[in-house]
mmCIF file of C-alpha atoms and ligand atoms in Angstrom:
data_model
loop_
_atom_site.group_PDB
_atom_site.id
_atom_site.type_symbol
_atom_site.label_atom_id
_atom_site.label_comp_id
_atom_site.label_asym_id
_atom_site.label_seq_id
_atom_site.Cartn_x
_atom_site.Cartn_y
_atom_site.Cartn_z
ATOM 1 C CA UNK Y 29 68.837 110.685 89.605
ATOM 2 C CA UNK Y 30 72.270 111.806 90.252
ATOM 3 C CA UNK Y 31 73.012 108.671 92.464
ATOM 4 C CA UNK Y 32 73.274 106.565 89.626
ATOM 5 C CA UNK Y 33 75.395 108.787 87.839
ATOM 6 C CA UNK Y 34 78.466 109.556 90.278
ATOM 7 C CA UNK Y 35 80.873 112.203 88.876
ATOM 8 C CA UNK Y 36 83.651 110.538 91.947
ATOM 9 C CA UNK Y 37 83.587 106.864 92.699
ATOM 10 C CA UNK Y 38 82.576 106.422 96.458
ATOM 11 C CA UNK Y 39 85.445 106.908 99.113
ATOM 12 C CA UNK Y 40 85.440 103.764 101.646
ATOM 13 C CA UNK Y 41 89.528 103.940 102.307
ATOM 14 C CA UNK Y 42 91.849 106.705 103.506
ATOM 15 C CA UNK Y 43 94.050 105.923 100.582
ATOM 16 C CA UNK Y 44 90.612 107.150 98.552
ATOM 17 C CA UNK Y 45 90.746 110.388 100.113
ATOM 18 C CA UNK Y 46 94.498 110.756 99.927
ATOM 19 C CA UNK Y 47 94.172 109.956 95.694
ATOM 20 C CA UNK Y 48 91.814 112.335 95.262
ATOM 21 C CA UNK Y 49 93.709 114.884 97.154
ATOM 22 C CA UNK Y 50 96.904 114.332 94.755
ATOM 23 C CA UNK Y 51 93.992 114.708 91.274
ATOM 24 C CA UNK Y 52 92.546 117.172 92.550
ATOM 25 C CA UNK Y 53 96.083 119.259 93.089
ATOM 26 C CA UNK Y 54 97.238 117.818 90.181
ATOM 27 C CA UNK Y 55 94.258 118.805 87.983
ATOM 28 C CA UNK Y 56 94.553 122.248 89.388
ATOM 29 C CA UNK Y 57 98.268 122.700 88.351
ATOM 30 C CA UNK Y 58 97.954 121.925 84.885
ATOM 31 C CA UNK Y 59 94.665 123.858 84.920
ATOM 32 C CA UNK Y 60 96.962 126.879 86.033
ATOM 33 C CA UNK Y 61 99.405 126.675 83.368
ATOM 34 C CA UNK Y 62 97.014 125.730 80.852
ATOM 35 C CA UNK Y 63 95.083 128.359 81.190
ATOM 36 C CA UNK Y 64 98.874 130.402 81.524
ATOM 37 C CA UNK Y 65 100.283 129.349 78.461
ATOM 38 C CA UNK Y 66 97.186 130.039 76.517
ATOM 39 C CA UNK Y 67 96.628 133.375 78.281
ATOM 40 C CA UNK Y 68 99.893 134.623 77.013
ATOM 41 C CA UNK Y 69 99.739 132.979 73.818
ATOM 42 C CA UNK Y 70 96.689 135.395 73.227
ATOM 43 C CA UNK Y 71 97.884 138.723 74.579
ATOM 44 C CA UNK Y 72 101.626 138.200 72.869
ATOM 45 C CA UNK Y 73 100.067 137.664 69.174
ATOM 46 C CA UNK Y 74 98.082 140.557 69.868
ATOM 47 C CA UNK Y 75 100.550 142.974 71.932
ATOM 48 C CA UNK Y 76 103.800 141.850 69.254
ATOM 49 C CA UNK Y 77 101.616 141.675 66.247
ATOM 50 C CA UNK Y 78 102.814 143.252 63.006
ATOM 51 C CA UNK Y 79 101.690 146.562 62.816
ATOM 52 C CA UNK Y 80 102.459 147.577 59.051
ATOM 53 C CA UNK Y 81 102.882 145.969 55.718
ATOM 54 C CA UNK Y 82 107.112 144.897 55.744
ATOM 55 C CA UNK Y 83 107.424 145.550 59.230
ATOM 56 C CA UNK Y 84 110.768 143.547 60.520
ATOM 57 C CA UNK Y 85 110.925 141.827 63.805
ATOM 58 C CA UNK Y 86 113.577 142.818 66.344
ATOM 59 C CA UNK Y 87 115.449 140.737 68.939
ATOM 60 C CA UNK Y 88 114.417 140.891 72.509
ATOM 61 C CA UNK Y 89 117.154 140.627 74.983
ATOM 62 C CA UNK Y 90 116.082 138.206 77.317
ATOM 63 C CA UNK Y 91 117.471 138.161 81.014
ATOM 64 C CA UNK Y 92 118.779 135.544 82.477
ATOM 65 C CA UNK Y 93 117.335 135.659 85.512
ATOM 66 C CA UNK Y 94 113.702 134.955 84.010
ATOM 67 C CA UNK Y 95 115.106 131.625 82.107
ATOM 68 C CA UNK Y 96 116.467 130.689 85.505
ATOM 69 C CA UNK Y 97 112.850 131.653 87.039
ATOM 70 C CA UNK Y 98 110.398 129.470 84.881
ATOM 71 C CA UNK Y 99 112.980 126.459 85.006
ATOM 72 C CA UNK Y 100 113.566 126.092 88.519
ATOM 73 C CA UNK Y 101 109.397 126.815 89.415
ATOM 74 C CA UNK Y 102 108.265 124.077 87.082
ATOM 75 C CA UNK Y 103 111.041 121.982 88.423
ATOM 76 C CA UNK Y 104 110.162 122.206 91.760
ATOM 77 C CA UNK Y 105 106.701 121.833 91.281
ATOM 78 C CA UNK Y 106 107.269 118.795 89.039
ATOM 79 C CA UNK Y 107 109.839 117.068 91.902
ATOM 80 C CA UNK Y 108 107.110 117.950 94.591
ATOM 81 C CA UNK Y 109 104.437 115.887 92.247
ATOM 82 C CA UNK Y 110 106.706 113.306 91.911
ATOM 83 C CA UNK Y 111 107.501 112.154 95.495
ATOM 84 C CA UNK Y 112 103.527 113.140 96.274
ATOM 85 C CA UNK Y 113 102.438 110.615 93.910
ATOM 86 C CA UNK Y 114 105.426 108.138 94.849
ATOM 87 C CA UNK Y 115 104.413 108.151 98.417
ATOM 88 C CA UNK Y 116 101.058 107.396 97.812
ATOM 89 C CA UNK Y 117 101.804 104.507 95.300
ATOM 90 C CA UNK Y 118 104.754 102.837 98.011
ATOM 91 C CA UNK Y 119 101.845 102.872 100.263
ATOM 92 C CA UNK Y 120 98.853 101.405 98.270
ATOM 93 C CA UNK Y 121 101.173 98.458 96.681
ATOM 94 C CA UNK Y 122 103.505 97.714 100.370
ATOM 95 C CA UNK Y 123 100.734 95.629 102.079
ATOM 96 C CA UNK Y 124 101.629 96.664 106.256
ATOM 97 C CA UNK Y 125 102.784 93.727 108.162
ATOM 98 C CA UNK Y 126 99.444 93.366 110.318
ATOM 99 C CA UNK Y 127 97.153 92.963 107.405
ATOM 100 C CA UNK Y 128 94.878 89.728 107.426
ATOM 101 C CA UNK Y 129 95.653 88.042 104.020
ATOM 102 C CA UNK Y 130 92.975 86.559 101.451
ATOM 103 C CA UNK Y 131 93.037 84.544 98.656
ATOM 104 C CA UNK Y 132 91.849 85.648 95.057
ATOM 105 C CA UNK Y 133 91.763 83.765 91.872
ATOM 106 C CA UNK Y 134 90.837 85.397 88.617
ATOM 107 C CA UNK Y 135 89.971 83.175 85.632
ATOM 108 C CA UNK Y 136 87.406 83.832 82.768
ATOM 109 C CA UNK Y 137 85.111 85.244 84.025
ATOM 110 C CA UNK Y 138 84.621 85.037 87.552
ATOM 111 C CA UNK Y 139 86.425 86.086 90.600
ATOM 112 C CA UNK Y 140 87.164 83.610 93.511
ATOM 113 C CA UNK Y 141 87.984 84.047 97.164
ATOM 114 C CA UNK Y 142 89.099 82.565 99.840
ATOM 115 C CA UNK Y 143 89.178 84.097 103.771
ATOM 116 C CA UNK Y 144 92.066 82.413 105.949
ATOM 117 C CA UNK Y 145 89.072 80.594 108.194
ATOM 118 C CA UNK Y 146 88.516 78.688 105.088
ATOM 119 C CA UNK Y 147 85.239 80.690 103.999
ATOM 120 C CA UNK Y 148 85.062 80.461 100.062
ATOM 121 C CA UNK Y 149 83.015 82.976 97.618
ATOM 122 C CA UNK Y 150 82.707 83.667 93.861
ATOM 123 C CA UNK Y 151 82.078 87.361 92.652
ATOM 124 C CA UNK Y 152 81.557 88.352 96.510
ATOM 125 C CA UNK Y 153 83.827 89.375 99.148
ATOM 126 C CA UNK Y 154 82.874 90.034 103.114
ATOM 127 C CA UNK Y 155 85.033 91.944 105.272
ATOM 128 C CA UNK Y 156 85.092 93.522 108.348
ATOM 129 C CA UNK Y 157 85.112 97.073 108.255
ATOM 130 C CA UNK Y 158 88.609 99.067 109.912
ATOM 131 C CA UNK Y 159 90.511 95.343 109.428
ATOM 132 C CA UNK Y 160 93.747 96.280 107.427
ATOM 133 C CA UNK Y 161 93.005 93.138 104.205
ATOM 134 C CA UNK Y 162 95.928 91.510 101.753
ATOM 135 C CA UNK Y 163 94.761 90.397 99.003
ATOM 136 C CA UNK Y 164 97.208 87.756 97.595
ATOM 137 C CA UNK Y 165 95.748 87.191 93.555
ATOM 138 C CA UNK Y 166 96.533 85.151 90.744
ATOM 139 C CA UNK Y 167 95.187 83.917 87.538
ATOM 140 C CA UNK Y 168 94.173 80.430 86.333
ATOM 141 C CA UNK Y 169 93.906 81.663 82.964
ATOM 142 C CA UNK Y 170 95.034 85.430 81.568
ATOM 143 C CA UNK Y 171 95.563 88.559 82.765
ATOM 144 C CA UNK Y 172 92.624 90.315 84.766
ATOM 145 C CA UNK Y 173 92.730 93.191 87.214
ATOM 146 C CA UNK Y 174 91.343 93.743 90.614
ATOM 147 C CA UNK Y 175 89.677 97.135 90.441
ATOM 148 C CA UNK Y 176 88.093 98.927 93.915
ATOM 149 C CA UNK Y 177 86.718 102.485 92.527
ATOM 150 C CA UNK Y 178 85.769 103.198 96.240
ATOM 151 C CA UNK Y 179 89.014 102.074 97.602
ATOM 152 C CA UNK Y 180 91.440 103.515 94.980
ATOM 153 C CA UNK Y 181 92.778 99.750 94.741
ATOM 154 C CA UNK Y 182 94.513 98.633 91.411
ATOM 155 C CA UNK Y 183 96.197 95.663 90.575
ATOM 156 C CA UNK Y 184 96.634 93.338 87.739
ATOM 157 C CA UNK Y 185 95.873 89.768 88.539
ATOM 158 C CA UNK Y 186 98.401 87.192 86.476
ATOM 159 C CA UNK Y 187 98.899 84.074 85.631
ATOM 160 C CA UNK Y 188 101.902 82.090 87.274
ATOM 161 C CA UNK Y 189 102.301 84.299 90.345
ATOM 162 C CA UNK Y 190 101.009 86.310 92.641
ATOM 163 C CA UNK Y 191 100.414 89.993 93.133
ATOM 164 C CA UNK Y 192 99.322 91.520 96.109
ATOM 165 C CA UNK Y 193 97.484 94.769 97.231
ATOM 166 C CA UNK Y 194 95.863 95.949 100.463
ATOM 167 C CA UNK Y 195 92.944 98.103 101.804
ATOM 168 C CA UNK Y 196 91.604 98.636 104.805
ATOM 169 C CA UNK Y 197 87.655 100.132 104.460
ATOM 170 C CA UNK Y 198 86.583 102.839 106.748
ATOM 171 C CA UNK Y 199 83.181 102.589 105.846
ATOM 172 C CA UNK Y 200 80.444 99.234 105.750
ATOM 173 C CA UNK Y 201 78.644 99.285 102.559
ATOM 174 C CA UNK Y 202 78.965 97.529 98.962
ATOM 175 C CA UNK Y 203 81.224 98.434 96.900
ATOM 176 C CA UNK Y 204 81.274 97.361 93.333
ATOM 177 C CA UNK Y 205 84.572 95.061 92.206
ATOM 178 C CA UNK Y 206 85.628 95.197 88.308
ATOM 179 C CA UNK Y 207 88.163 93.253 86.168
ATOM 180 C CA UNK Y 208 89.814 96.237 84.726
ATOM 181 C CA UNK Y 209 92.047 94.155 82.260
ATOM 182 C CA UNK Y 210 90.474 93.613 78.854
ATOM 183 C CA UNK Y 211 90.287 89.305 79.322
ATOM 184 C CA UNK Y 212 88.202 88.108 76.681
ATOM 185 C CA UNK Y 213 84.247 87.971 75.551
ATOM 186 C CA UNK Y 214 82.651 88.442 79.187
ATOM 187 C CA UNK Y 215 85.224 90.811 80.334
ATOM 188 C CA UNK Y 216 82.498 93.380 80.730
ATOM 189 C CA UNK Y 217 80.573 90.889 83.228
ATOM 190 C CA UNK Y 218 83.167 89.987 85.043
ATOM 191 C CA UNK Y 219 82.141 92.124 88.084
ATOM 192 C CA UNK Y 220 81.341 91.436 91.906
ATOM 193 C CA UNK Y 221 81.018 93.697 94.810
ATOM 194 C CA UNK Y 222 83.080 93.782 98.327
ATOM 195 C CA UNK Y 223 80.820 93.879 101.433
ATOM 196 C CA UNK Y 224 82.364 95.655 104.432
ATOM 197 C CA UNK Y 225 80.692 95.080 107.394
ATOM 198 C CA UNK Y 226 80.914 95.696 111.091
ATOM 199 C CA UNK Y 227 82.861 92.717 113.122
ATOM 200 C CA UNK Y 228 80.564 91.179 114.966
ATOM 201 C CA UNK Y 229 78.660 90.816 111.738
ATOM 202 C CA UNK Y 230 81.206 89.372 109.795
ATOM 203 C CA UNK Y 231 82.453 86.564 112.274
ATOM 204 C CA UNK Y 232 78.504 85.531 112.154
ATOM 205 C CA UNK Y 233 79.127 85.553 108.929
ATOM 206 C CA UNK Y 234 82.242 83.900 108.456
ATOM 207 C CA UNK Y 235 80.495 80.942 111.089
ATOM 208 C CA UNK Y 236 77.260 80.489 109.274
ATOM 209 C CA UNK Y 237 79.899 79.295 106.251
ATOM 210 C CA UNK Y 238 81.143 76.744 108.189
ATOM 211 C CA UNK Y 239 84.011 76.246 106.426
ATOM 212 C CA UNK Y 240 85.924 72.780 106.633
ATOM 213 C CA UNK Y 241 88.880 73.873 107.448
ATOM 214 C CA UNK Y 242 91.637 77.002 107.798
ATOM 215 C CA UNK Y 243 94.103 78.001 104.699
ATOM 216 C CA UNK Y 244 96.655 76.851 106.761
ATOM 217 C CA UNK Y 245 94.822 73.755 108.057
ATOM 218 C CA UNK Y 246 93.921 72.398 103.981
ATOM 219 C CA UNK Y 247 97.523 73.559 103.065
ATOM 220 C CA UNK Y 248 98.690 71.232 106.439
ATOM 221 C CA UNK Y 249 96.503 68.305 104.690
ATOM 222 C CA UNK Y 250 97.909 68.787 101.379
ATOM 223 C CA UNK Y 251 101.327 68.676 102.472
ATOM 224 C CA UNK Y 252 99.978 64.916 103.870
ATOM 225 C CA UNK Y 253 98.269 63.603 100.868
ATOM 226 C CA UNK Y 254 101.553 64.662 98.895
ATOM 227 C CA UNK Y 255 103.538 63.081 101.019
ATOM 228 C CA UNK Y 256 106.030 66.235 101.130
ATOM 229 C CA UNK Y 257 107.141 65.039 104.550
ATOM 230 C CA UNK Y 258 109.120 62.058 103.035
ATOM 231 C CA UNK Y 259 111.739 64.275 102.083
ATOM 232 C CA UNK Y 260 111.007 67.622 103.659
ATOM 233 C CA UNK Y 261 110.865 66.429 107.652
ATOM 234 C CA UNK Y 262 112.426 68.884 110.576
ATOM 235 C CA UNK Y 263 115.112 66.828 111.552
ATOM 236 C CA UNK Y 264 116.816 65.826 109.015
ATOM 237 C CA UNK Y 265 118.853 67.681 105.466
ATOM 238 C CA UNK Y 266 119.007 64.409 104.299
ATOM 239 C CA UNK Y 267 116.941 64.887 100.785
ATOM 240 C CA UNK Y 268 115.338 68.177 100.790
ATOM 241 C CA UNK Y 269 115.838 71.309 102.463
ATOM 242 C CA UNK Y 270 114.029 71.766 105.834
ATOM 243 C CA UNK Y 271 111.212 73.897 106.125
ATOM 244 C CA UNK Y 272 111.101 74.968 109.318
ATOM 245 C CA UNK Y 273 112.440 78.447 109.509
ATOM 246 C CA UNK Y 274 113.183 78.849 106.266
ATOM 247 C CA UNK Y 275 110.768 81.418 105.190
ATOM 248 C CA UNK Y 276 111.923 84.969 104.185
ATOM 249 C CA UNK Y 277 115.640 83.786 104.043
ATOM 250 C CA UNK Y 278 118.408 84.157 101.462
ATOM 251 C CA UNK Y 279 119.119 80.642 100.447
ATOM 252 C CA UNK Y 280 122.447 79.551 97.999
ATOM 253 C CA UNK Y 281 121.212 77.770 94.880
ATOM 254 C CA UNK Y 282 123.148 75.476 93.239
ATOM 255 C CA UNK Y 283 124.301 77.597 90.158
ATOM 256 C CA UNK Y 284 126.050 79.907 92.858
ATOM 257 C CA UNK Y 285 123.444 82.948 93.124
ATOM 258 C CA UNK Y 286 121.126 82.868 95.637
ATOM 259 C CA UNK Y 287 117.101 83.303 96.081
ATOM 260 C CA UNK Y 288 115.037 85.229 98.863
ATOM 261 C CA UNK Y 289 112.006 82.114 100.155
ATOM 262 C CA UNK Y 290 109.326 83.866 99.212
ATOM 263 C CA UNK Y 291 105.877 82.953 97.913
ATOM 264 C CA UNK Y 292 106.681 83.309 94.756
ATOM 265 C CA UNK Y 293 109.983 81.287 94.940
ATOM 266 C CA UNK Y 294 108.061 78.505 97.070
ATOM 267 C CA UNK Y 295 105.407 78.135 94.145
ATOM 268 C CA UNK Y 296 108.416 77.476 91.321
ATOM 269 C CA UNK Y 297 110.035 75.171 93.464
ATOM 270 C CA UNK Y 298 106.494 73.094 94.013
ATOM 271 C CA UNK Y 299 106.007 73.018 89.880
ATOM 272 C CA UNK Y 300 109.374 73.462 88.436
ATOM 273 C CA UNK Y 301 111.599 71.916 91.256
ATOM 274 C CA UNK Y 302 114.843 71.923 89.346
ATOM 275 C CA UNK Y 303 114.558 75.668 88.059
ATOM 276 C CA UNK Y 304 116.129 77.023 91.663
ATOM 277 C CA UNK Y 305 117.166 73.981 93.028
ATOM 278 C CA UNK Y 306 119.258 74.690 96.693
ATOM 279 C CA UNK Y 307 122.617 74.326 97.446
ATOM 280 C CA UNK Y 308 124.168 71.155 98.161
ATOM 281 C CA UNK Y 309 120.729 68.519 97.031
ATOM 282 C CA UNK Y 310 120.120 66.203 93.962
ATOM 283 C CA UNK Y 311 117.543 67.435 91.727
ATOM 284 C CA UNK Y 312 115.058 64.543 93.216
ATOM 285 C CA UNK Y 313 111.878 66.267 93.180
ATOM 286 C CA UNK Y 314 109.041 65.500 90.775
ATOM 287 C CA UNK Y 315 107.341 68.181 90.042
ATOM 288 C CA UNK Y 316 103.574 68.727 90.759
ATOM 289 C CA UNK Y 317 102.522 70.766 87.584
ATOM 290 C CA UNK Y 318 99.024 69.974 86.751
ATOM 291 C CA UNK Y 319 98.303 68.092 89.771
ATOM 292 C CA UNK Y 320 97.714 71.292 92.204
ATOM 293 C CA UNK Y 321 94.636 73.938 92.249
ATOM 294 C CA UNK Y 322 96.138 77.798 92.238
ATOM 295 C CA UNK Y 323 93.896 77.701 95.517
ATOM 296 C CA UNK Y 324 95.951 74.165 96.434
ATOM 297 C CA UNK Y 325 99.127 75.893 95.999
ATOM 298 C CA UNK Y 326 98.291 78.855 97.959
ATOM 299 C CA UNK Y 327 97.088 76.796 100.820
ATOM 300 C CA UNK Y 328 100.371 74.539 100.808
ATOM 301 C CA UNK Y 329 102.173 77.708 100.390
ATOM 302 C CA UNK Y 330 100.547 79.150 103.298
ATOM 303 C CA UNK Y 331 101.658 75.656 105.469
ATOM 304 C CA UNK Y 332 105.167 76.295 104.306
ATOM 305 C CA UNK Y 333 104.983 79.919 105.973
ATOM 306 C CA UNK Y 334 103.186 79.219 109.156
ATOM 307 C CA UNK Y 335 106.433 76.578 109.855
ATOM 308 C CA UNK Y 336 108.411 79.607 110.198
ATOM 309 C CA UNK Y 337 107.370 81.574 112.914
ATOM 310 C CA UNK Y 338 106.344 84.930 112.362
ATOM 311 C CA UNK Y 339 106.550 84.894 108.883
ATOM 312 C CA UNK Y 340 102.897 85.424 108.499
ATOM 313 C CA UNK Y 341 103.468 88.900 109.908
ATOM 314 C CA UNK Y 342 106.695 89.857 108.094
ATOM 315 C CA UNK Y 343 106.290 91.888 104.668
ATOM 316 C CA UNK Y 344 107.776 89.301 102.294
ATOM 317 C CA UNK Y 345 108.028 89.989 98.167
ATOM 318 C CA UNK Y 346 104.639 89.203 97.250
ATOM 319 C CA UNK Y 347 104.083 93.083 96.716
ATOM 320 C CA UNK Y 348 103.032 94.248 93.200
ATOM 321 C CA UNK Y 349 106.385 96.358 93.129
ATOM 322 C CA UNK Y 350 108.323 93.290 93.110
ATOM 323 C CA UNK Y 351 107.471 91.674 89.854
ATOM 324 C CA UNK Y 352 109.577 93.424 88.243
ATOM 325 C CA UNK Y 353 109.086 91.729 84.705
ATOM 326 C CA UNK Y 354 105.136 92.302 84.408
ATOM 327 C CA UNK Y 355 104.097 94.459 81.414
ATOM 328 C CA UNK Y 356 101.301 96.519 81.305
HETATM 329 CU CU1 LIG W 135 89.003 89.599 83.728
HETATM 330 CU CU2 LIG W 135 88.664 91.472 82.350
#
């Protein structure tokens, strides 16, 4: 009976275990001076209480030594719980360099994903178990949240750029997915489940999809049927910037400050072209609002990374931490 009603979510990452740790510790502490405070609270209303009818208070001296005592305890203490818990958080939101990235798209009420071999699923995601996973997310509508219990993995899911968190499972299982973002009616249904399984099981997976093509390979196809390469070719500045190389560097922009080519940066050039435009080109660029997918976009963002060479593997400012202007 107890199975179905779990005190602690299931703990499938190391980051899981780690969490816990720092509530548990936590928990404890202010247990302690909880319990302290109320403790003495008792004992000095009883030991200091007045003892006959117009008795006057006196003054206590108080030593200085004992104001020093309780301020510098708590405040080491409190610094020790801060860096703790800022550790943990620089870890779960900075995706490590070697992690396999996947697609997700939010919208009401569903989520979507998309492996790099092309594989697509709604509500479901496969992975291999000990496989360090990105998960690059956005929304197609409002704001929704990609919520792991078992992994201890957080992170709100918006609409106009992406966000990014990581986990790597340590365990194969299912483990159940929620949108932890209040988005409307179905918000409540809009649940789906990660499957971790063991490699050789998921690349029979990932086959029996038969998918039509890569990320990179659709993104490669897009870039085609949009005829990007009438402007953008490699050997020539003639129009448009080149691509080749480009990703992860500091650019100059036109209006004198300067922009980091990132995936974020690469999606506002593709549907506002003019709102960054680079150093030294004619604002010439349609733009292609309304005419791409989110899951287009990524894929032709993807392209535009793999023609730098490893840019895949380099951290780049997709991280959570980096949107700075996102509101709770
Ligand atoms: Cu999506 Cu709640």
């Amino acid at each position: 009976m107890w199975k179905n009603f779990p005190l602690f979510p299931d703990k499938a990452t190391e980051l899981a275990a780690e969490v816990d740790q720092l509530t548990f510790v936590f928990l404890a502490i202010a247990l302690f001076f909880s319990l302290l405070v109320a403790t003495l609270v008792i004992y000095f209303a009883i030991r200091y209480r007045r003892r006959s009818e117009g008795q006057i208070g006196e003054t206590e001296e108080t030593g200085i030594w004992l104001e020093i005592v309780w301020s510098v305890i708590p405040l080491v203490i409190l610094l020790g719980m801060f860096f703790w818990g800022a550790k943990i958080y620089i870890k779960a939101y900075r995706p490590p360099a070697d992690a396999v990235e996947y697609f997700v798209t939010g919208k009401q009420w569903m989520w979507k994903f998309q492996h790099p071999e092309g594989n697509r699923e709604i509500n479901h995601l496969h992975v291999p178990v000990g496989q360090r996973i990105r998960l690059t997310m956005t929304s197609e509508d409002v704001i929704h949240s990609f919520f792991v219990p078992a992994f201890r993995v957080k992170a709100d899911v918006l609409p106009g750029r992406f966000t990014s968190i990581w986990f790597e499972a340590n365990k194969t299982g299912t483990f159940t997915l929620f949108c932890a973002e209040f988005c409307g009616a179905e918000h409540s249904q809009m649940m789906g489940s990660v499957i971790v399984m063991e490699p050789q099981d998921y690349e029979q997976w990932l086959a029996a999809g038969q998918p039509e093509q890569t990320v990179i390979g659709s993104g490669e196809a897009l870039f085609a049927k949009y005829v990007c390469n009438t402007c953008h070719f490699p050997d020539s500045a003639a129009r448009a910037p080149i691509l080749q190389g480009i990703w992860g560097k500091e650019v100059a922009l036109s209006d004198g400050e300067s922009v980091v080519v990132d995936a974020n940066y690469v999606r506002e050039s593709i549907l506002e072209p003019t709102a960054k435009l680079v150093k030294g080109y004619q604002p010439l660029m349609p733009t292609y609002q309304g005419q791409l997918s989110e899951e287009e976009l990524f894929q032709l963002i993807s392209y535009v990374r793999s023609l730098t060479s490893g840019a895949a593997e380099s951290e780049d400012s997709v991280a959570v931490g980096d949107s700075k202007e996102s509101e709770e």
